[in-house]
Amino acid sequence: MPQHEQHPTTAAPRRAVVTGSAGFIGSHLAHALVQAGTTVIGVDRRDPSADATAIANLASLRGLPGYHHITADLLNCAIDPLLIDADAVFHLAGIPGVRPSWGPQFSDYLASNVLATHRVLEACTRIGVPRLVVASSSSIYGPTDGGASVEADRPKPASPYAVTKLAEEQLCLAYAERPVGPSVVALRYFTVYGPRQRADMFTHRALQAALTGQPLRLYGDGHQRRDFTYIDDVVAATITAATVPTAQGAINVGGGSNASLLEVINIATSLTGRDIQLQQDHARSGDVLLTRADPSRAREVLGWQPRVDLHSGLRAHMQALAAQVPNYSRAA
Ligand code: NAD
Ligand code: UGA
């Protein structure tokens, strides 16, 4: 059973910068680091005094002496002063999501995922930050033949979002090859779920539908599969990536729970005791039928493997959501 907000970690940097700290993964990471004794500078363009998502995501960090929040856009803010004396930069800021990346929003994806990353890399190089951990994505693999994706596989990104994540990752790895650049670990996260998951994502929507009775829109037939990865496991891998001296290059963070969307729907139904009303819709462009991580490199390099199974993780995710649904009680 996951211990939410009790992220177990063995070692942590003394001082770190977390970009995207008002987001889903970044806020969990920042909290775990502070708990482990790290002084954290969190940077995000969402204003935690005005933006509802930022307010909710940063609630558990508010008032903690080890956390300092800077509201700033990495596309134009002065980054150097934020990085002084940092042992590690965790670069999670970016525009996520496969489906909205088609069309005019692509320029935002390009700006935040590639151009802002370039600014972070230049600043890390100038200040001499020793380690950068960057959030890459399973989406860079694209369609697979059904086997597990290995880091050495040739990437075939199938959406504009995935193209920007591949560019972001490769840009970081190119900087790491320079004698003056930071060492870089690019973590390829596989569909992360758990409390505070983004509201556009499937597990959030499935659990929300089961809790509220609102319909769930299903893109495709529901047989598409993902390596669902629980947030605490992702946080543990991310902190370890900053502290293992020999770690470098791309590493898959996934492989715990491969399941179809229909299986997630079944678990959500059994957890809540309520059926989900499905609204069938067409499959979306760029949406792959399967993601599956080969976790060997993560195990060998980081000594990391996922610990939280899908049922336990979804229960913790559901309990966090249920606390926000007025008058929710489990159906008999
Ligand atoms: P999120 O949207 O919750 O968090 C991203 C944060 O980055 C947001 O708070 C946003 O305001 C901030 N941000 C974006 N552009 C910025 C800029 N220019 N300057 C400052 N802040 C900026 O997303 P998330 O799900 O927490 O994802 C975090 C990272 O992990 C992203 O890079 C995403 O591509 C990657 N990733 C996520 C998943 C997943 O399943 N959630 C899987 C693979 C990779
Ligand atoms: C997720 C994140 O959203 C990306 O930011 C991240 O880069 C990616 O994981 C990753 O692993 O790299 P995705 O796997 O598409 O992307 O996760 P969801 O957005 O939760 O979608 C999962 C599946 O559910 C997709 O097939 C999607 O079409 C479907 N879905 C989603 C629905 O059927 N209905 C919805 O309302 C939402």
Short mmCIF file of C-alpha atoms and ligand atoms in Angstrom, two decimals:
data_model
loop_
_atom_site.label_atom_id
_atom_site.label_comp_id
_atom_site.label_asym_id
_atom_site.label_seq_id
_atom_site.Cartn_x
_atom_site.Cartn_y
_atom_site.Cartn_z
CA MET A 1 0.00 0.00 0.00
CA PRO A 2 1.54 3.35 -0.97
CA GLN A 3 2.36 5.74 1.84
CA HIS A 4 1.18 8.92 0.18
CA GLU A 5 3.48 11.90 0.88
CA GLN A 6 5.84 9.51 2.74
CA HIS A 7 8.29 8.96 -0.10
CA PRO A 8 11.06 6.61 1.03
CA THR A 9 14.49 7.65 -0.24
CA THR A 10 17.97 6.68 0.78
CA ALA A 11 19.95 9.81 -0.14
CA ALA A 12 19.07 13.25 -1.42
CA PRO A 13 20.96 16.34 -2.64
CA ARG A 14 21.69 19.07 -0.11
CA ARG A 15 20.28 21.83 -2.30
CA ALA A 16 18.23 21.38 -5.48
CA VAL A 17 16.14 23.27 -8.01
CA VAL A 18 12.86 21.72 -9.18
CA THR A 19 11.38 23.28 -12.31
CA GLY A 20 7.66 22.64 -12.81
CA SER A 21 7.26 22.40 -9.03
CA ALA A 22 3.62 23.51 -9.12
CA GLY A 23 2.77 20.62 -11.43
CA PHE A 24 1.69 17.06 -10.66
CA ILE A 25 5.06 15.27 -10.57
CA GLY A 26 7.13 18.33 -9.61
CA SER A 27 5.08 19.07 -6.48
CA HIS A 28 5.44 15.48 -5.24
CA LEU A 29 9.15 15.54 -5.99
CA ALA A 30 9.68 18.85 -4.18
CA HIS A 31 7.79 17.57 -1.15
CA ALA A 32 9.79 14.34 -0.99
CA LEU A 33 13.06 16.25 -1.30
CA VAL A 34 12.15 18.64 1.51
CA GLN A 35 11.18 15.65 3.67
CA ALA A 36 14.60 14.15 2.97
CA GLY A 37 16.32 17.33 4.17
CA THR A 38 17.01 19.03 0.82
CA THR A 39 16.65 22.80 0.48
CA VAL A 40 14.44 23.15 -2.60
CA ILE A 41 14.03 26.13 -4.93
CA GLY A 42 10.81 25.44 -6.84
CA VAL A 43 10.28 27.32 -10.09
CA ASP A 44 7.00 27.42 -11.98
CA ARG A 45 5.12 29.97 -14.04
CA ARG A 46 1.89 29.06 -12.28
CA ASP A 47 1.29 31.54 -9.49
CA PRO A 48 0.53 29.71 -6.23
CA SER A 49 -1.46 32.67 -4.94
CA ALA A 50 -3.79 32.81 -7.95
CA ASP A 51 -3.78 29.55 -9.91
CA ALA A 52 -6.15 26.91 -8.48
CA THR A 53 -4.03 23.93 -9.62
CA ALA A 54 -0.88 25.46 -8.15
CA ILE A 55 -2.66 26.23 -4.87
CA ALA A 56 -3.81 22.61 -4.58
CA ASN A 57 -0.52 21.06 -5.68
CA LEU A 58 1.61 23.20 -3.38
CA ALA A 59 -0.65 22.98 -0.32
CA SER A 60 1.53 20.39 1.45
CA LEU A 61 4.67 22.50 0.82
CA ARG A 62 3.21 25.76 2.09
CA GLY A 63 5.08 27.01 5.14
CA LEU A 64 7.77 24.31 5.05
CA PRO A 65 11.08 26.09 5.75
CA GLY A 66 12.99 23.97 3.23
CA TYR A 67 10.84 25.03 0.26
CA HIS A 68 11.15 28.36 -1.60
CA HIS A 69 8.79 29.04 -4.49
CA ILE A 70 9.69 31.31 -7.40
CA THR A 71 6.90 32.21 -9.82
CA ALA A 72 8.72 32.67 -13.12
CA ASP A 73 8.61 31.67 -16.77
CA LEU A 74 11.76 29.81 -17.79
CA LEU A 75 11.40 31.35 -21.26
CA ASN A 76 12.38 34.78 -20.00
CA CYS A 77 13.36 34.82 -16.32
CA ALA A 78 16.93 35.13 -15.00
CA ILE A 79 17.78 31.48 -14.30
CA ASP A 80 21.39 31.79 -13.14
CA PRO A 81 20.69 33.21 -9.64
CA LEU A 82 18.29 30.33 -8.93
CA LEU A 83 20.96 27.72 -9.58
CA ILE A 84 23.78 29.03 -7.39
CA ASP A 85 25.10 26.33 -5.07
CA ALA A 86 22.62 23.71 -6.37
CA ASP A 87 23.84 20.11 -6.33
CA ALA A 88 21.17 19.13 -8.83
CA VAL A 89 18.52 20.58 -11.11
CA PHE A 90 15.38 18.53 -11.67
CA HIS A 91 13.92 19.87 -14.90
CA LEU A 92 10.26 18.87 -15.01
CA ALA A 93 8.72 22.10 -16.33
CA GLY A 94 7.07 21.66 -19.69
CA ILE A 95 3.80 21.27 -21.53
CA PRO A 96 2.64 17.65 -21.21
CA GLY A 97 -0.14 15.76 -23.00
CA VAL A 98 -0.18 13.95 -26.32
CA ARG A 99 -3.54 14.89 -27.80
CA PRO A 100 -3.60 18.72 -27.53
CA SER A 101 -0.19 18.97 -29.18
CA TRP A 102 -1.66 18.86 -32.70
CA GLY A 103 -2.50 22.26 -34.15
CA PRO A 104 -1.73 25.79 -33.04
CA GLN A 105 -0.63 24.88 -29.50
CA PHE A 106 2.50 23.27 -30.93
CA SER A 107 4.40 26.53 -30.59
CA ASP A 108 3.78 26.47 -26.81
CA TYR A 109 5.08 22.90 -26.64
CA LEU A 110 8.14 23.87 -28.62
CA ALA A 111 8.76 26.94 -26.48
CA SER A 112 8.42 25.31 -23.05
CA ASN A 113 9.80 21.87 -23.86
CA VAL A 114 12.70 22.83 -26.11
CA LEU A 115 13.54 26.55 -25.93
CA ALA A 116 13.08 26.84 -22.15
CA THR A 117 15.16 23.67 -21.71
CA HIS A 118 17.91 25.29 -23.77
CA ARG A 119 17.89 28.26 -21.39
CA VAL A 120 18.09 25.91 -18.38
CA LEU A 121 21.03 24.06 -19.96
CA GLU A 122 22.91 27.27 -20.71
CA ALA A 123 22.40 28.44 -17.12
CA CYS A 124 23.48 25.05 -15.68
CA THR A 125 26.64 25.25 -17.77
CA ARG A 126 27.45 28.84 -16.71
CA ILE A 127 26.86 28.15 -13.01
CA GLY A 128 28.54 24.74 -13.08
CA VAL A 129 25.61 22.65 -11.83
CA PRO A 130 26.99 19.11 -11.62
CA ARG A 131 23.81 17.09 -12.38
CA LEU A 132 20.65 17.69 -14.39
CA VAL A 133 17.77 15.20 -14.22
CA VAL A 134 15.26 15.84 -17.00
CA ALA A 135 11.71 14.48 -17.38
CA SER A 136 11.59 12.66 -20.70
CA SER A 137 8.70 10.51 -21.84
CA SER A 138 7.68 7.03 -22.97
CA SER A 139 5.99 8.76 -25.89
CA ILE A 140 9.36 9.15 -27.65
CA TYR A 141 9.26 5.42 -28.52
CA GLY A 142 6.07 5.71 -30.61
CA PRO A 143 4.33 2.57 -31.89
CA THR A 144 5.98 -0.68 -30.82
CA ASP A 145 5.78 -4.27 -32.05
CA GLY A 146 4.39 -5.43 -28.70
CA GLY A 147 7.71 -6.00 -26.96
CA ALA A 148 9.19 -3.91 -24.18
CA SER A 149 10.96 -0.67 -25.16
CA VAL A 150 14.68 -0.58 -24.45
CA GLU A 151 16.57 2.71 -24.17
CA ALA A 152 18.67 1.83 -27.24
CA ASP A 153 15.57 1.41 -29.46
CA ARG A 154 15.27 3.83 -32.34
CA PRO A 155 12.72 6.51 -31.29
CA LYS A 156 9.66 6.97 -33.53
CA PRO A 157 7.67 9.77 -31.87
CA ALA A 158 4.07 9.71 -33.13
CA SER A 159 2.81 13.11 -31.93
CA PRO A 160 4.08 16.68 -31.93
CA TYR A 161 4.39 16.45 -28.12
CA ALA A 162 6.60 13.37 -28.40
CA VAL A 163 8.78 15.12 -30.98
CA THR A 164 9.40 17.98 -28.54
CA LYS A 165 10.18 15.56 -25.69
CA LEU A 166 12.69 13.73 -27.86
CA ALA A 167 14.27 17.04 -28.86
CA GLU A 168 14.37 18.12 -25.21
CA GLU A 169 16.00 14.88 -24.07
CA GLN A 170 18.55 14.84 -26.88
CA LEU A 171 19.42 18.50 -26.32
CA CYS A 172 20.19 17.71 -22.67
CA LEU A 173 22.27 14.69 -23.62
CA ALA A 174 24.20 16.77 -26.17
CA TYR A 175 25.05 19.33 -23.46
CA ALA A 176 26.23 16.50 -21.22
CA GLU A 177 28.84 15.58 -23.84
CA ARG A 178 30.52 18.96 -23.50
CA PRO A 179 33.45 19.10 -21.09
CA VAL A 180 31.77 22.03 -19.29
CA GLY A 181 28.16 20.77 -19.22
CA PRO A 182 26.27 19.07 -16.36
CA SER A 183 26.04 15.29 -16.31
CA VAL A 184 22.52 14.39 -17.45
CA VAL A 185 20.04 11.65 -16.65
CA ALA A 186 16.94 11.67 -18.89
CA LEU A 187 14.16 9.72 -17.23
CA ARG A 188 11.58 8.35 -19.65
CA TYR A 189 8.49 8.36 -17.43
CA PHE A 190 5.67 5.99 -18.38
CA THR A 191 2.09 7.29 -17.78
CA VAL A 192 2.34 8.48 -14.18
CA TYR A 193 -0.72 8.28 -11.91
CA GLY A 194 -1.64 8.96 -8.30
CA PRO A 195 -2.98 11.84 -6.18
CA ARG A 196 -2.97 15.23 -7.96
CA GLN A 197 -2.61 13.62 -11.39
CA ARG A 198 -3.42 16.11 -14.16
CA ALA A 199 -7.15 16.35 -14.83
CA ASP A 200 -6.70 15.62 -18.55
CA MET A 201 -5.29 12.16 -17.87
CA PHE A 202 -7.16 8.89 -18.08
CA THR A 203 -6.88 7.43 -14.58
CA HIS A 204 -7.98 10.73 -13.01
CA ARG A 205 -10.98 10.83 -15.34
CA ALA A 206 -11.91 7.17 -14.83
CA LEU A 207 -11.83 7.47 -11.03
CA GLN A 208 -13.64 10.82 -11.14
CA ALA A 209 -16.36 9.24 -13.33
CA ALA A 210 -16.73 6.34 -10.90
CA LEU A 211 -16.94 8.70 -7.92
CA THR A 212 -19.34 11.24 -9.39
CA GLY A 213 -21.44 9.28 -11.88
CA GLN A 214 -20.40 11.63 -14.69
CA PRO A 215 -19.74 9.86 -18.02
CA LEU A 216 -16.22 8.90 -19.12
CA ARG A 217 -15.20 9.55 -22.70
CA LEU A 218 -13.24 6.58 -24.05
CA TYR A 219 -10.98 7.28 -27.04
CA GLY A 220 -10.80 4.05 -29.05
CA ASP A 221 -11.91 0.62 -27.86
CA GLY A 222 -10.18 0.73 -24.46
CA HIS A 223 -7.82 -2.11 -25.31
CA GLN A 224 -4.83 0.25 -25.54
CA ARG A 225 -2.31 -0.58 -22.82
CA ARG A 226 0.01 1.54 -20.70
CA ASP A 227 2.77 0.87 -18.19
CA PHE A 228 1.01 2.81 -15.44
CA THR A 229 3.62 4.06 -12.95
CA TYR A 230 2.71 5.24 -9.46
CA ILE A 231 3.85 8.72 -8.44
CA ASP A 232 5.85 7.59 -5.36
CA ASP A 233 7.84 5.18 -7.53
CA VAL A 234 8.54 7.95 -10.03
CA VAL A 235 9.70 10.30 -7.26
CA ALA A 236 12.04 7.65 -5.82
CA ALA A 237 13.62 7.00 -9.24
CA THR A 238 14.00 10.73 -9.85
CA ILE A 239 15.81 11.47 -6.59
CA THR A 240 18.05 8.45 -7.06
CA ALA A 241 18.93 9.69 -10.55
CA ALA A 242 20.43 12.80 -8.98
CA THR A 243 22.48 10.99 -6.38
CA VAL A 244 24.00 7.94 -8.11
CA PRO A 245 27.34 9.35 -9.31
CA THR A 246 27.70 6.99 -12.29
CA ALA A 247 24.15 7.46 -13.63
CA GLN A 248 23.92 9.05 -17.05
CA GLY A 249 21.91 8.90 -20.27
CA ALA A 250 18.32 7.81 -20.89
CA ILE A 251 16.59 5.51 -18.39
CA ASN A 252 13.05 4.07 -18.50
CA VAL A 253 10.94 4.72 -15.42
CA GLY A 254 8.05 2.31 -15.75
CA GLY A 255 7.30 -1.34 -15.94
CA GLY A 256 5.28 -1.85 -12.81
CA SER A 257 1.73 -2.32 -14.02
CA ASN A 258 0.95 -2.97 -17.65
CA ALA A 259 -2.81 -2.79 -18.10
CA SER A 260 -5.48 -1.81 -20.60
CA LEU A 261 -7.84 1.11 -20.09
CA LEU A 262 -10.70 -1.39 -19.67
CA GLU A 263 -8.79 -3.04 -16.80
CA VAL A 264 -8.38 0.36 -15.13
CA ILE A 265 -12.12 0.94 -15.56
CA ASN A 266 -12.83 -2.42 -13.88
CA ILE A 267 -10.59 -1.59 -10.93
CA ALA A 268 -12.15 1.88 -10.59
CA THR A 269 -15.59 0.26 -10.60
CA SER A 270 -14.64 -2.30 -7.95
CA LEU A 271 -12.98 0.34 -5.73
CA THR A 272 -16.01 2.63 -5.76
CA GLY A 273 -18.77 0.07 -6.13
CA ARG A 274 -20.19 2.18 -8.96
CA ASP A 275 -20.44 1.50 -12.68
CA ILE A 276 -18.91 3.94 -15.13
CA GLN A 277 -21.04 5.25 -17.93
CA LEU A 278 -18.87 5.12 -21.08
CA GLN A 279 -19.12 7.50 -24.03
CA GLN A 280 -17.36 5.86 -26.95
CA ASP A 281 -15.27 8.22 -29.08
CA HIS A 282 -12.79 7.75 -31.90
CA ALA A 283 -9.12 6.94 -31.23
CA ARG A 284 -6.94 10.04 -31.16
CA SER A 285 -4.01 10.70 -33.50
CA GLY A 286 -0.62 10.03 -31.98
CA ASP A 287 -2.09 7.75 -29.30
CA VAL A 288 -0.10 4.50 -29.34
CA LEU A 289 -1.76 1.14 -28.70
CA LEU A 290 0.87 0.02 -26.20
CA THR A 291 3.63 1.33 -23.99
CA ARG A 292 5.79 -1.14 -22.12
CA ALA A 293 9.08 -0.33 -20.40
CA ASP A 294 12.04 -2.61 -20.21
CA PRO A 295 13.07 -1.76 -16.62
CA SER A 296 16.51 -3.45 -16.74
CA ARG A 297 18.59 -0.29 -17.08
CA ALA A 298 16.77 1.43 -14.20
CA ARG A 299 17.45 -1.60 -12.05
CA GLU A 300 21.12 -1.86 -13.04
CA VAL A 301 22.02 1.84 -12.97
CA LEU A 302 19.74 3.20 -10.24
CA GLY A 303 18.94 0.05 -8.27
CA TRP A 304 15.32 1.10 -8.79
CA GLN A 305 12.23 -0.92 -9.51
CA PRO A 306 8.56 -0.04 -9.18
CA ARG A 307 6.98 -1.16 -5.91
CA VAL A 308 3.35 -0.07 -6.09
CA ASP A 309 0.93 -2.35 -7.97
CA LEU A 310 -1.92 -0.87 -9.98
CA HIS A 311 -4.70 -1.85 -7.58
CA SER A 312 -2.97 -0.30 -4.53
CA GLY A 313 -1.95 2.79 -6.48
CA LEU A 314 -5.44 3.35 -7.85
CA ARG A 315 -6.90 2.93 -4.37
CA ALA A 316 -4.63 5.68 -3.03
CA HIS A 317 -5.43 7.86 -6.05
CA MET A 318 -9.17 7.22 -5.57
CA GLN A 319 -9.04 8.06 -1.85
CA ALA A 320 -7.36 11.39 -2.58
CA LEU A 321 -10.03 12.23 -5.17
CA ALA A 322 -12.90 11.03 -2.97
CA ALA A 323 -11.86 13.53 -0.30
CA GLN A 324 -12.70 16.27 -2.83
CA VAL A 325 -16.09 14.90 -3.95
CA PRO A 326 -18.89 16.30 -1.76
CA ASN A 327 -21.10 13.65 -0.11
CA TYR A 328 -19.17 10.78 -1.63
CA SER A 329 -19.75 7.43 -0.01
CA ARG A 330 -18.86 4.06 -1.41
CA ALA A 331 -21.82 2.34 -3.03
CA ALA A 332 -22.91 -0.86 -1.31
P1 NAD B 1 2.19 19.35 -15.16
O1 NAD B 1 1.56 20.13 -16.25
O2 NAD B 1 1.35 18.99 -13.99
O3 NAD B 1 3.51 20.11 -14.63
C1 NAD B 1 4.35 20.85 -15.50
C2 NAD B 1 4.59 22.22 -14.86
O4 NAD B 1 5.52 22.94 -15.68
C3 NAD B 1 3.33 23.09 -14.77
O5 NAD B 1 3.06 23.45 -13.43
C4 NAD B 1 3.65 24.30 -15.65
O6 NAD B 1 3.13 25.52 -15.16
C5 NAD B 1 5.16 24.31 -15.64
N1 NAD B 1 5.73 24.99 -16.81
C6 NAD B 1 5.47 24.72 -18.12
N2 NAD B 1 6.15 25.57 -18.90
C7 NAD B 1 6.85 26.39 -18.07
C8 NAD B 1 7.74 27.47 -18.28
N3 NAD B 1 8.03 27.91 -19.52
N4 NAD B 1 8.28 28.09 -17.20
C9 NAD B 1 7.98 27.69 -15.95
N5 NAD B 1 7.13 26.66 -15.68
C10 NAD B 1 6.58 26.03 -16.74
O7 NAD B 1 2.80 18.02 -15.83
P2 NAD B 1 3.31 16.67 -15.18
O8 NAD B 1 2.37 15.60 -15.53
O9 NAD B 1 3.68 16.91 -13.76
O10 NAD B 1 4.64 16.43 -16.04
C11 NAD B 1 5.90 16.93 -15.61
C12 NAD B 1 6.95 16.59 -16.66
O11 NAD B 1 7.02 15.17 -16.83
C13 NAD B 1 6.68 17.18 -18.04
O12 NAD B 1 7.92 17.56 -18.60
C14 NAD B 1 6.09 16.01 -18.81
O13 NAD B 1 6.35 16.12 -20.21
C15 NAD B 1 6.84 14.85 -18.20
N6 NAD B 1 6.13 13.56 -18.28
C16 NAD B 1 4.96 13.40 -17.59
C17 NAD B 1 4.32 12.16 -17.63
C18 NAD B 1 3.04 11.90 -16.91
O14 NAD B 1 2.50 10.78 -17.02
N7 NAD B 1 2.50 12.86 -16.15
C19 NAD B 1 4.89 11.10 -18.36
C20 NAD B 1 6.06 11.33 -19.08
C21 NAD B 1 6.70 12.56 -19.00
C1 UGA B 2 0.73 10.33 -20.54
C2 UGA B 2 0.92 11.83 -20.25
O1 UGA B 2 -0.32 12.51 -20.45
C3 UGA B 2 1.98 12.42 -21.15
O2 UGA B 2 2.24 13.74 -20.73
C4 UGA B 2 3.23 11.59 -21.01
O3 UGA B 2 4.28 12.07 -21.76
C5 UGA B 2 2.95 10.15 -21.37
O4 UGA B 2 1.96 9.65 -20.47
C6 UGA B 2 4.17 9.27 -21.25
O5 UGA B 2 4.07 8.16 -20.72
O6 UGA B 2 5.22 9.66 -21.73
P1 UGA B 2 -0.83 8.99 -22.13
O7 UGA B 2 -0.19 7.66 -22.02
O8 UGA B 2 -1.51 9.37 -23.39
O9 UGA B 2 0.19 10.17 -21.85
O10 UGA B 2 -1.79 9.05 -20.86
P2 UGA B 2 -3.28 9.59 -20.71
O11 UGA B 2 -3.34 11.00 -21.13
O12 UGA B 2 -3.71 9.25 -19.34
O13 UGA B 2 -4.06 8.67 -21.78
C7 UGA B 2 -4.01 7.25 -21.71
C8 UGA B 2 -5.01 6.66 -22.67
O14 UGA B 2 -6.33 7.00 -22.24
C9 UGA B 2 -4.88 7.17 -24.10
O15 UGA B 2 -5.08 6.12 -25.00
C10 UGA B 2 -6.04 8.17 -24.23
O16 UGA B 2 -6.55 8.31 -25.53
C11 UGA B 2 -7.06 7.58 -23.30
N1 UGA B 2 -8.00 8.57 -22.74
C12 UGA B 2 -7.52 9.68 -22.10
C13 UGA B 2 -9.36 8.36 -22.87
O17 UGA B 2 -9.81 7.36 -23.45
N2 UGA B 2 -10.22 9.28 -22.34
C14 UGA B 2 -9.78 10.40 -21.68
O18 UGA B 2 -10.61 11.21 -21.21
C15 UGA B 2 -8.39 10.60 -21.56
#
